Amino acid sequence: MSDIYGEILLDHYRLPRNKGRLEHPTLSVEGVNPLCGDELTLDLEFDGQRLKDIRFSGKGCAISVASASMLTEALKGKTVEEIERWIGVFREFIRTGRAPDGVELGDLLALEGISKLPVRVKCATLPWSALEEAISRYRG
Amino acid sequence: MKTVEEIRRDFPILSLKVNGRPLVYLDNAASSQKPIQVLNAYCRFCESRYANVHRGVHTLAETATGDYEEARKTLADLVQADARGVVFTRGTTESINLVAQSYGRKFIKHGQAILMTPMEHHANLVPWQVLARAVGAELRFWPLNQDGTLDMVEGRKLLDARVAMVAVAHVSNVLGTINPVREIVEMAHRVGAKVLVDGAQAAPHMPVNLSEIGADFYAFSGHKMCGSTGIGVLYGRPEILEDMDPFMTGGEMIREVWLDHATWNEIPHKFEAGTPPITEAISIAAAARYLQEIGMDWIHAHDTMLTARAWELLAAEPGVTLYGPAGERGALVTFNVAGVHPHDLAALLDRDGIAIRAGHHCAQPLHRWLGVQATARASFYLYNTPEEVDALLEGVRAAKKVLQLV
């Protein structure tokens, strides 16, 4: 198997960014990984169309925790439209293992080997699926 | 008597390298590997003896039918049961569903109870939930002791005359608990209840004597005992099978068919609608003969030695929590390592060629009882060695180093 447990991923697992709960979230969503029962909660605080703050909580494997940590880091401060674009980019990236042309993925690139580990794809996409639900609920 | 080295040479897949390392296959509770004797039996049957069974009168139809029925006798012999009670199914899951539907819908009535344990695999839980809802039966659960054994005192209190069925694992696929099924059958029969034993984790690993256990139903799978997937056994006491309605209907299971009705074939054929898994039956019979040649007593002793070693090594390792009883147990250890998610542990062990299982092992209610979402499980079989158990410990230590929070 390709080595998914690289330094960037492990760094996000050991020292996750934006971990915890928000005091006044606009909304909270939960995601469950049916493979292992891992649960993850995303708290989002919007200021109009902009995601002012985001935090995640719950227990998970290194891949789901790192993926959630990277998600919060990449999307804090983005607009709803930008976030929707990012969700599409991430899904494409996880499916193919390649970033779409002209997109800078940053730390998320650490997940590039996931496309070859079909069982673990659910771990990486867990926080993103929760985010997608949050956005669709926010848009109402 | 074969040595473990000789046994290993019978299994072609064991010489495989995974990620550049020799395969250490410790996922036997999920599925077992196949020896060359089983693969050859399958090939030889397809090359020279194959046709559909119980239909044609040509030469191959006769040889195939003979081999298929011989396979039934071999399996009956493995668990010391009457071959008329041996039904070939797709596996343990189908076997249990068959009983829940064909026995349950006819004989389990509104207001009666089905008694299970919290350690059941989903396959011995969900079919009974569905049945209970359909007929209006009550579900009861035999409490566990702290160590994951059945609380025989509290369980006895639940076993009253309203209980129609007791459904219990012979060996838990997570805790490794070996349940006292013979005693449970005696207790159940005293109040008039029937007993189904899920033998998926027992029949491949230890001598099973159904004439002694006395269970009304006993289920197990081919692929966990060195046979192929897609076949399993349901043993049912013949006099009970006689009274049950068919599970599925169609060809083979009928005696006579008119446009508007039909009558049923004799048991066990009444429960084998359509073309049965013929080549799989040849495979499971070859597997049963292979295991019997090695000896079920030897396999049980070998499994026990490996399991005790794994338990001892892991129990002494800081940060490791083990689940289930410490003493006599089935051929598996289930555990967690502090700070290491079981999926990460399994993925990191895989880098060293070590295959274990991580997750809830199709036993979510039991994991809730344990208070964890997931666990790691290493499970052993006749071809595993003490050195492989040691490799597991080394792998656990390496994973802790990689993942442990700083």
Coordinates of C-alpha atoms in Angstrom, one line a residue:
Chain A
M1 CA 0.0 0.0 0.0
S2 CA 1.2 3.5 -0.6
D3 CA 2.3 5.2 2.5
I4 CA -0.6 7.4 3.5
Y5 CA 0.9 7.9 7.0
G6 CA 3.2 10.7 6.0
E7 CA 4.5 13.5 8.2
I8 CA 1.9 16.1 7.1
L9 CA -1.0 13.7 7.8
L10 CA 0.5 12.6 11.2
D11 CA 1.0 16.2 12.1
H12 CA -2.7 17.0 11.6
Y13 CA -3.6 13.9 13.6
R14 CA -1.3 14.6 16.6
L15 CA -2.1 18.4 16.6
P16 CA -5.5 18.8 15.0
R17 CA -6.4 22.4 14.0
N18 CA -9.7 23.8 15.0
K19 CA -10.6 20.9 17.3
G20 CA -13.4 21.4 19.8
R21 CA -16.8 23.0 19.9
L22 CA -17.9 26.5 19.0
E23 CA -19.9 28.4 21.6
H24 CA -22.4 29.9 19.2
P25 CA -22.5 27.8 16.0
T26 CA -24.9 28.8 13.3
L27 CA -25.4 25.1 12.8
S28 CA -23.9 21.7 13.8
V29 CA -23.9 18.6 11.7
E30 CA -22.9 15.0 12.5
G31 CA -21.3 12.4 10.3
V32 CA -21.0 8.7 10.9
N33 CA -18.6 6.3 9.2
P34 CA -20.6 3.0 8.9
L35 CA -17.3 1.1 8.5
C36 CA -16.2 1.7 12.1
G37 CA -18.9 3.7 13.7
D38 CA -16.7 6.8 14.0
E39 CA -18.6 9.9 14.7
L40 CA -17.7 13.5 13.8
T41 CA -19.4 16.8 14.6
L42 CA -18.8 20.0 12.7
D43 CA -19.8 23.3 14.2
L44 CA -20.0 26.2 11.7
E45 CA -20.5 29.9 12.4
F46 CA -21.5 32.0 9.4
D47 CA -21.4 35.7 9.0
G48 CA -23.7 36.2 6.1
Q49 CA -22.2 34.3 3.2
R50 CA -18.8 33.9 4.9
L51 CA -17.8 31.0 7.1
K52 CA -16.5 32.9 10.1
D53 CA -15.4 30.0 12.2
I54 CA -15.4 26.2 12.1
R55 CA -14.5 23.5 14.5
F56 CA -14.7 19.7 14.6
S57 CA -15.1 17.2 17.4
G58 CA -15.4 13.4 17.8
K59 CA -13.2 10.4 17.7
G60 CA -11.7 9.0 14.6
C61 CA -8.8 7.4 12.9
A62 CA -5.8 9.3 11.8
I63 CA -7.1 9.8 8.3
S64 CA -10.5 11.1 9.3
V65 CA -9.1 13.4 12.0
A66 CA -6.4 14.7 9.6
S67 CA -8.9 15.2 6.9
A68 CA -11.2 17.2 9.2
S69 CA -8.3 19.3 10.5
M70 CA -7.2 20.1 7.0
L71 CA -10.8 20.9 6.0
T72 CA -11.2 23.5 8.7
E73 CA -7.9 25.0 7.9
A74 CA -8.6 25.3 4.2
L75 CA -12.1 26.6 4.5
K76 CA -12.2 29.0 7.4
G77 CA -13.0 32.4 6.1
K78 CA -14.3 31.2 2.7
T79 CA -17.7 32.1 1.2
V80 CA -20.5 29.5 0.8
E81 CA -19.8 29.6 -3.0
E82 CA -16.1 29.0 -2.5
I83 CA -16.8 26.1 -0.1
E84 CA -19.1 24.5 -2.6
R85 CA -16.4 24.7 -5.2
W86 CA -14.0 23.2 -2.7
I87 CA -16.3 20.2 -2.0
G88 CA -16.3 19.5 -5.7
V89 CA -12.6 19.8 -6.0
F90 CA -12.0 17.5 -3.0
R91 CA -14.4 14.8 -4.2
E92 CA -12.6 14.9 -7.6
F93 CA -9.2 14.7 -5.9
I94 CA -10.2 11.8 -3.7
R95 CA -11.6 9.9 -6.7
T96 CA -8.7 10.4 -9.0
G97 CA -5.8 11.1 -6.7
R98 CA -5.0 14.2 -8.7
A99 CA -5.8 17.9 -8.1
P100 CA -7.8 19.6 -10.8
D101 CA -5.6 21.9 -13.0
G102 CA -4.8 25.2 -11.4
V103 CA -5.9 24.2 -7.8
E104 CA -3.5 24.6 -4.9
L105 CA -4.5 21.9 -2.4
G106 CA -1.9 22.7 0.2
D107 CA -1.8 20.1 3.1
L108 CA -4.7 18.2 1.6
L109 CA -2.3 16.8 -0.9
A110 CA -1.2 14.5 1.9
L111 CA -4.4 12.5 1.1
E112 CA -3.5 11.8 -2.5
G113 CA -2.8 8.1 -1.9
I114 CA -6.4 7.6 -0.6
S115 CA -7.8 7.0 -4.1
K116 CA -5.9 3.7 -4.1
L117 CA -7.4 2.6 -0.7
P118 CA -11.1 2.2 -1.5
V119 CA -11.9 1.1 2.1
R120 CA -10.4 4.2 3.6
V121 CA -12.0 6.7 1.2
K122 CA -15.0 6.9 3.6
C123 CA -12.6 7.9 6.4
A124 CA -11.2 10.8 4.3
T125 CA -14.6 12.0 3.0
L126 CA -16.4 11.7 6.4
P127 CA -15.9 15.4 7.4
W128 CA -16.5 16.6 3.8
S129 CA -19.9 14.8 3.6
A130 CA -20.8 16.4 6.9
L131 CA -19.8 19.8 5.5
E132 CA -21.8 19.2 2.4
E133 CA -24.9 18.6 4.5
A134 CA -24.2 21.7 6.6
I135 CA -23.9 23.8 3.5
S136 CA -27.1 22.5 1.9
R137 CA -28.9 23.1 5.3
Y138 CA -27.5 26.6 5.5
R139 CA -28.7 27.4 2.0
G140 CA -32.1 25.9 3.1
Chain B
M1 CA 1.0 -36.1 11.6
K2 CA 1.9 -33.0 9.7
T3 CA 4.1 -30.3 11.2
V4 CA 3.0 -26.7 11.0
E5 CA 5.6 -26.1 8.4
E6 CA 4.1 -28.9 6.3
I7 CA 0.6 -27.5 6.8
R8 CA 1.8 -24.1 5.7
R9 CA 3.1 -25.6 2.4
D10 CA -0.4 -26.8 1.7
F11 CA -1.6 -23.2 1.5
P12 CA -0.2 -21.5 -1.6
I13 CA -1.2 -18.0 -0.5
L14 CA 0.9 -18.2 2.6
S15 CA 4.1 -17.9 0.5
L16 CA 2.9 -14.6 -0.7
K17 CA 4.7 -11.3 0.0
V18 CA 2.5 -8.4 1.0
N19 CA 4.2 -5.0 0.8
G20 CA 7.5 -6.7 0.4
R21 CA 7.1 -8.7 3.6
P22 CA 6.0 -12.3 4.2
L23 CA 2.2 -12.5 4.6
V24 CA 1.2 -12.9 8.3
Y25 CA -2.5 -13.8 7.9
L26 CA -4.3 -13.2 11.2
D27 CA -7.8 -12.5 9.9
N28 CA -9.1 -16.1 10.1
A29 CA -12.3 -15.2 12.0
A30 CA -13.3 -13.2 8.9
S31 CA -12.3 -15.8 6.4
S32 CA -9.7 -18.6 6.2
Q33 CA -7.3 -19.5 3.4
K34 CA -7.6 -22.6 1.2
P35 CA -5.2 -25.6 1.0
I36 CA -4.2 -27.1 -2.3
Q37 CA -6.2 -30.2 -1.4
V38 CA -9.4 -28.1 -1.5
L39 CA -8.4 -26.3 -4.6
N40 CA -7.5 -29.6 -6.3
A41 CA -10.8 -31.2 -5.3
Y42 CA -12.7 -28.3 -6.8
C43 CA -10.7 -28.5 -10.1
R44 CA -10.9 -32.3 -10.4
F45 CA -14.6 -32.2 -9.8
C46 CA -15.1 -29.5 -12.5
E47 CA -12.7 -31.3 -14.9
S48 CA -14.2 -34.7 -14.8
R49 CA -17.4 -35.1 -12.7
Y50 CA -19.5 -32.0 -13.0
A51 CA -23.2 -31.7 -13.9
N52 CA -26.3 -30.5 -12.2
V53 CA -27.5 -32.7 -9.4
H54 CA -30.8 -34.5 -8.6
R55 CA -32.1 -34.0 -12.2
G56 CA -30.5 -35.8 -15.1
V57 CA -30.0 -39.5 -15.5
H58 CA -26.8 -39.3 -17.6
T59 CA -23.5 -40.5 -16.3
L60 CA -22.2 -37.1 -15.1
A61 CA -25.5 -36.3 -13.4
E62 CA -25.1 -39.5 -11.5
T63 CA -21.5 -38.9 -10.5
A64 CA -22.2 -35.3 -9.5
T65 CA -25.3 -36.2 -7.5
G66 CA -23.3 -38.9 -5.8
D67 CA -20.4 -36.5 -4.9
Y68 CA -22.9 -33.9 -3.7
E69 CA -24.7 -36.3 -1.3
E70 CA -21.3 -37.7 -0.2
A71 CA -20.3 -34.1 0.7
R72 CA -23.4 -33.9 2.9
K73 CA -22.4 -37.0 4.7
T74 CA -18.9 -35.7 5.2
L75 CA -20.2 -32.5 6.8
A76 CA -22.7 -34.5 8.9
D77 CA -19.7 -36.6 10.1
L78 CA -17.6 -33.5 10.9
V79 CA -20.2 -32.4 13.5
Q80 CA -21.5 -35.9 14.3
A81 CA -25.0 -35.3 13.1
D82 CA -27.7 -37.1 11.1
A83 CA -27.1 -36.3 7.4
R84 CA -30.9 -35.9 6.8
G85 CA -30.6 -32.8 9.0
V86 CA -27.8 -31.2 7.0
V87 CA -29.1 -28.5 4.7
F88 CA -26.6 -26.7 2.4
T89 CA -27.1 -22.9 2.4
R90 CA -25.1 -19.9 1.3
G91 CA -23.5 -19.6 4.7
T92 CA -24.3 -19.0 8.4
T93 CA -26.3 -15.9 7.6
E94 CA -28.6 -17.7 5.3
S95 CA -28.9 -20.7 7.7
I96 CA -30.1 -18.4 10.5
N97 CA -32.5 -16.5 8.2
L98 CA -33.9 -19.9 7.1
V99 CA -34.7 -20.9 10.7
A100 CA -36.1 -17.4 11.6
Q101 CA -38.4 -17.5 8.6
S102 CA -39.3 -21.2 8.2
Y103 CA -39.4 -22.2 11.8
G104 CA -40.1 -18.8 13.4
R105 CA -43.0 -17.6 11.2
K106 CA -44.8 -20.9 11.7
F107 CA -44.1 -21.8 15.3
I108 CA -43.1 -18.6 17.2
K109 CA -46.3 -16.8 18.3
H110 CA -47.4 -13.4 19.5
G111 CA -46.4 -13.0 23.2
Q112 CA -43.7 -15.6 23.1
A113 CA -40.0 -14.6 23.5
I114 CA -36.8 -15.0 21.7
L115 CA -33.8 -15.1 24.0
M116 CA -30.4 -13.9 22.7
T117 CA -27.1 -12.6 24.0
P118 CA -25.6 -9.1 23.5
M119 CA -22.5 -10.8 22.0
E120 CA -24.3 -12.1 18.9
H121 CA -23.1 -11.3 15.4
H122 CA -25.6 -9.2 13.5
A123 CA -26.5 -12.4 11.6
N124 CA -27.8 -13.9 14.7
L125 CA -29.6 -10.8 15.9
V126 CA -31.2 -8.9 13.0
P127 CA -33.2 -11.9 11.6
W128 CA -34.7 -12.4 15.1
Q129 CA -35.5 -8.6 15.3
V130 CA -37.4 -8.8 12.0
L131 CA -39.2 -12.0 13.0
A132 CA -40.2 -10.6 16.4
R133 CA -41.7 -7.5 14.8
A134 CA -43.6 -9.7 12.3
V135 CA -45.1 -12.1 14.8
G136 CA -45.3 -9.9 17.8
A137 CA -42.7 -11.7 19.9
E138 CA -40.5 -10.2 22.6
L139 CA -36.7 -10.0 22.4
R140 CA -34.8 -10.9 25.6
F141 CA -31.1 -10.6 26.2
W142 CA -29.0 -12.9 28.4
P143 CA -26.8 -10.6 30.5
L144 CA -23.0 -10.8 30.4
N145 CA -20.5 -10.8 33.3
Q146 CA -17.8 -8.2 33.3
D147 CA -15.4 -10.5 31.6
G148 CA -17.7 -11.2 28.6
T149 CA -19.0 -14.6 29.7
L150 CA -22.7 -15.3 30.1
D151 CA -24.2 -14.6 33.5
M152 CA -25.7 -18.1 34.0
V153 CA -27.6 -17.1 37.1
E154 CA -29.4 -14.0 35.6
G155 CA -29.8 -15.8 32.3
R156 CA -31.6 -18.7 33.9
K157 CA -34.2 -16.2 35.3
L158 CA -35.1 -15.1 31.7
L159 CA -35.6 -18.6 30.5
D160 CA -39.2 -19.1 31.4
A161 CA -42.0 -21.0 29.6
R162 CA -42.7 -18.0 27.3
V163 CA -39.3 -18.4 25.6
A164 CA -39.8 -20.2 22.2
M165 CA -36.3 -19.8 20.9
V166 CA -32.8 -19.3 22.3
A167 CA -30.3 -18.0 19.7
V168 CA -26.7 -18.0 20.9
A169 CA -23.2 -18.1 19.5
H170 CA -21.1 -21.1 20.3
V171 CA -18.0 -18.9 20.2
S172 CA -18.2 -15.1 20.2
N173 CA -16.5 -13.5 17.1
V174 CA -15.3 -10.5 19.2
L175 CA -15.0 -11.6 22.9
G176 CA -13.8 -15.1 22.0
T177 CA -16.1 -16.4 24.8
I178 CA -16.9 -20.1 24.4
N179 CA -20.5 -20.4 25.6
P180 CA -21.7 -23.5 27.5
V181 CA -24.1 -24.5 24.7
R182 CA -24.7 -28.0 26.0
E183 CA -25.9 -26.6 29.4
I184 CA -27.9 -23.9 27.6
V185 CA -29.7 -26.5 25.5
E186 CA -30.5 -28.5 28.6
M187 CA -31.9 -25.4 30.3
A188 CA -33.9 -24.4 27.3
H189 CA -35.4 -27.8 26.6
R190 CA -36.6 -28.0 30.2
V191 CA -38.9 -25.0 29.5
G192 CA -39.8 -26.2 26.0
A193 CA -37.7 -23.7 24.0
K194 CA -35.8 -24.6 20.9
V195 CA -32.1 -23.6 20.6
L196 CA -30.2 -22.3 17.6
V197 CA -26.4 -22.2 18.0
D198 CA -24.3 -20.0 15.7
G199 CA -21.3 -22.2 15.2
A200 CA -19.5 -20.0 12.6
Q201 CA -16.5 -19.4 15.0
A202 CA -16.6 -22.9 16.6
A203 CA -17.0 -25.6 13.9
P204 CA -13.8 -24.6 12.0
H205 CA -11.7 -24.6 15.2
M206 CA -12.8 -27.4 17.7
P207 CA -14.4 -30.8 17.8
V208 CA -18.2 -30.3 17.6
N209 CA -20.4 -33.2 18.6
L210 CA -24.0 -32.2 17.9
S211 CA -25.4 -35.5 19.3
E212 CA -23.9 -34.4 22.6
I213 CA -24.7 -30.7 22.4
G214 CA -28.3 -31.5 21.5
A215 CA -29.0 -28.2 19.7
D216 CA -32.1 -28.1 17.6
F217 CA -30.3 -26.0 15.0
Y218 CA -26.6 -25.4 14.4
A219 CA -25.1 -23.2 11.6
F220 CA -21.7 -22.6 10.2
S221 CA -19.9 -21.5 7.0
G222 CA -17.5 -23.1 4.5
H223 CA -15.2 -20.2 4.0
K224 CA -14.1 -20.0 7.6
M225 CA -13.1 -23.6 7.6
C226 CA -10.8 -23.6 4.5
G227 CA -13.6 -24.2 2.1
S228 CA -15.0 -21.8 -0.5
T229 CA -17.4 -18.9 0.0
G230 CA -21.1 -19.2 -0.9
I231 CA -21.7 -22.4 1.1
G232 CA -22.6 -23.1 4.6
V233 CA -24.4 -25.7 6.7
L234 CA -27.6 -25.6 8.6
Y235 CA -28.1 -28.6 10.7
G236 CA -31.7 -29.0 12.0
R237 CA -33.1 -31.9 14.0
P238 CA -34.8 -33.9 11.2
E239 CA -38.2 -34.1 13.1
I240 CA -38.2 -30.3 13.3
L241 CA -37.2 -29.8 9.7
E242 CA -40.1 -32.1 8.7
D243 CA -42.6 -29.8 10.3
M244 CA -41.2 -26.5 8.9
D245 CA -42.3 -24.8 5.8
P246 CA -39.9 -24.2 3.0
F247 CA -37.6 -21.1 3.0
M248 CA -37.4 -20.5 -0.7
T249 CA -39.4 -22.3 -3.3
G250 CA -38.7 -23.4 -6.9
G251 CA -37.0 -26.3 -8.5
E252 CA -35.5 -29.2 -6.5
M253 CA -37.4 -28.5 -3.4
I254 CA -40.8 -29.8 -4.7
R255 CA -42.3 -33.3 -5.0
E256 CA -45.2 -32.5 -7.3
V257 CA -46.3 -29.3 -8.9
W258 CA -49.7 -28.4 -10.4
L259 CA -50.6 -25.0 -11.9
D260 CA -52.1 -23.8 -8.7
H261 CA -50.3 -25.6 -5.9
A262 CA -47.3 -27.9 -5.1
T263 CA -46.1 -30.4 -2.5
W264 CA -42.7 -30.4 -0.9
N265 CA -39.7 -32.7 -1.4
E266 CA -38.4 -34.7 1.6
I267 CA -35.8 -33.1 3.9
P268 CA -33.2 -31.8 3.5
H269 CA -34.0 -31.2 -0.2
K270 CA -37.1 -29.3 0.9
F271 CA -34.8 -26.5 1.9
E272 CA -32.6 -26.5 -1.2
A273 CA -34.5 -24.6 -3.8
G274 CA -32.9 -24.2 -7.2
T275 CA -29.5 -25.5 -8.3
P276 CA -27.6 -25.8 -5.1
P277 CA -23.9 -24.7 -4.7
I278 CA -22.6 -27.9 -6.1
T279 CA -18.9 -27.1 -6.6
E280 CA -18.9 -25.3 -3.2
A281 CA -20.3 -28.4 -1.6
I282 CA -17.4 -30.4 -3.1
S283 CA -15.0 -27.7 -1.7
I284 CA -16.4 -27.7 1.8
A285 CA -16.3 -31.5 2.0
A286 CA -12.7 -31.5 0.9
A287 CA -12.0 -28.9 3.6
A288 CA -13.8 -31.0 6.2
R289 CA -11.7 -34.0 5.2
Y290 CA -8.5 -31.9 5.3
L291 CA -9.3 -30.6 8.8
Q292 CA -10.3 -34.1 10.1
E293 CA -7.0 -35.5 8.7
I294 CA -5.1 -32.9 10.7
G295 CA -7.5 -33.6 13.6
M296 CA -9.9 -31.2 15.2
D297 CA -8.4 -31.8 18.6
W298 CA -4.9 -30.8 17.3
I299 CA -6.4 -27.7 15.6
H300 CA -8.1 -26.7 18.9
A301 CA -4.9 -27.2 20.9
H302 CA -2.8 -25.3 18.3
D303 CA -5.3 -22.4 18.3
T304 CA -5.4 -22.3 22.0
M305 CA -1.6 -22.2 22.3
L306 CA -1.4 -19.3 19.8
T307 CA -4.3 -17.4 21.4
A308 CA -2.8 -17.8 24.9
R309 CA 0.6 -16.5 23.6
A310 CA -1.1 -13.5 22.0
W311 CA -3.1 -12.7 25.1
E312 CA -0.1 -12.9 27.3
L313 CA 2.1 -10.7 25.1
L314 CA -0.5 -8.1 24.5
A315 CA -1.6 -8.0 28.2
A316 CA 1.9 -7.1 29.2
E317 CA 2.2 -4.4 26.6
P318 CA 1.5 -0.9 28.0
G319 CA -1.6 0.9 26.6
V320 CA -3.2 -2.3 25.3
T321 CA -6.8 -3.2 26.5
L322 CA -8.0 -6.8 25.8
Y323 CA -11.6 -7.8 25.6
G324 CA -13.3 -11.0 26.7
P325 CA -12.4 -13.8 29.2
A326 CA -8.7 -14.3 30.0
G327 CA -8.8 -18.1 30.2
E328 CA -10.2 -20.6 27.8
R329 CA -11.3 -18.9 24.7
G330 CA -11.9 -19.2 20.9
A331 CA -9.0 -18.6 18.4
L332 CA -8.9 -14.8 18.6
V333 CA -7.9 -11.8 20.6
T334 CA -9.7 -8.5 20.4
F335 CA -8.0 -5.4 21.7
N336 CA -7.4 -1.7 21.5
V337 CA -4.2 0.3 21.8
A338 CA -4.5 3.7 23.6
G339 CA -4.1 6.6 21.2
V340 CA -4.2 4.3 18.1
H341 CA -7.5 3.9 16.2
P342 CA -8.0 0.2 15.2
H343 CA -8.2 1.2 11.5
D344 CA -4.8 2.9 11.7
L345 CA -3.4 0.0 13.6
A346 CA -4.6 -2.4 10.9
A347 CA -3.3 -0.2 8.1
L348 CA 0.1 0.2 9.8
L349 CA 0.4 -3.6 10.4
D350 CA -0.5 -4.1 6.8
R351 CA 2.7 -2.2 5.9
D352 CA 4.5 -5.1 7.6
G353 CA 2.4 -7.7 5.7
I354 CA 0.3 -8.5 8.8
A355 CA -3.5 -8.9 8.1
I356 CA -5.8 -8.3 11.0
R357 CA -9.4 -7.0 11.2
A358 CA -10.5 -3.6 12.6
G359 CA -14.0 -2.2 13.1
H360 CA -17.1 -3.4 14.9
H361 CA -16.9 -7.0 13.4
C362 CA -20.6 -7.0 12.7
A363 CA -21.3 -6.7 16.4
Q364 CA -22.3 -3.1 17.1
P365 CA -24.5 -3.7 20.2
L366 CA -21.6 -5.6 21.8
H367 CA -19.2 -2.7 21.1
R368 CA -21.7 -0.4 22.8
W369 CA -21.6 -2.7 25.7
L370 CA -17.8 -2.6 25.7
G371 CA -18.0 1.2 25.5
V372 CA -15.9 1.5 22.3
Q373 CA -16.7 2.2 18.7
A374 CA -14.2 -0.2 17.2
T375 CA -11.7 -2.8 18.1
A376 CA -8.7 -4.6 16.5
R377 CA -8.9 -8.4 16.2
A378 CA -6.2 -10.9 15.5
S379 CA -7.5 -14.4 14.8
F380 CA -5.6 -17.6 14.4
Y381 CA -5.8 -20.9 12.6
L382 CA -4.0 -24.2 12.0
Y383 CA -1.3 -22.6 9.8
N384 CA -0.3 -19.8 12.1
T385 CA 2.9 -19.9 14.1
P386 CA 4.2 -18.5 17.4
E387 CA 6.6 -16.4 15.4
E388 CA 3.6 -14.7 13.7
V389 CA 2.1 -13.9 17.1
D390 CA 5.5 -12.3 18.0
A391 CA 5.4 -10.3 14.7
L392 CA 2.0 -9.0 15.7
L393 CA 3.4 -7.7 19.0
E394 CA 6.3 -6.0 17.1
G395 CA 3.8 -4.5 14.7
V396 CA 1.7 -3.1 17.5
R397 CA 4.8 -1.5 19.1
A398 CA 5.8 0.0 15.7
A399 CA 2.3 1.4 15.2
K400 CA 2.4 3.0 18.7
K401 CA 5.6 4.8 17.7
V402 CA 4.2 6.1 14.5
L403 CA 0.9 7.3 15.8
Q404 CA 1.1 8.0 19.4
L405 CA 0.2 11.5 20.4
V406 CA 3.2 13.5 21.4

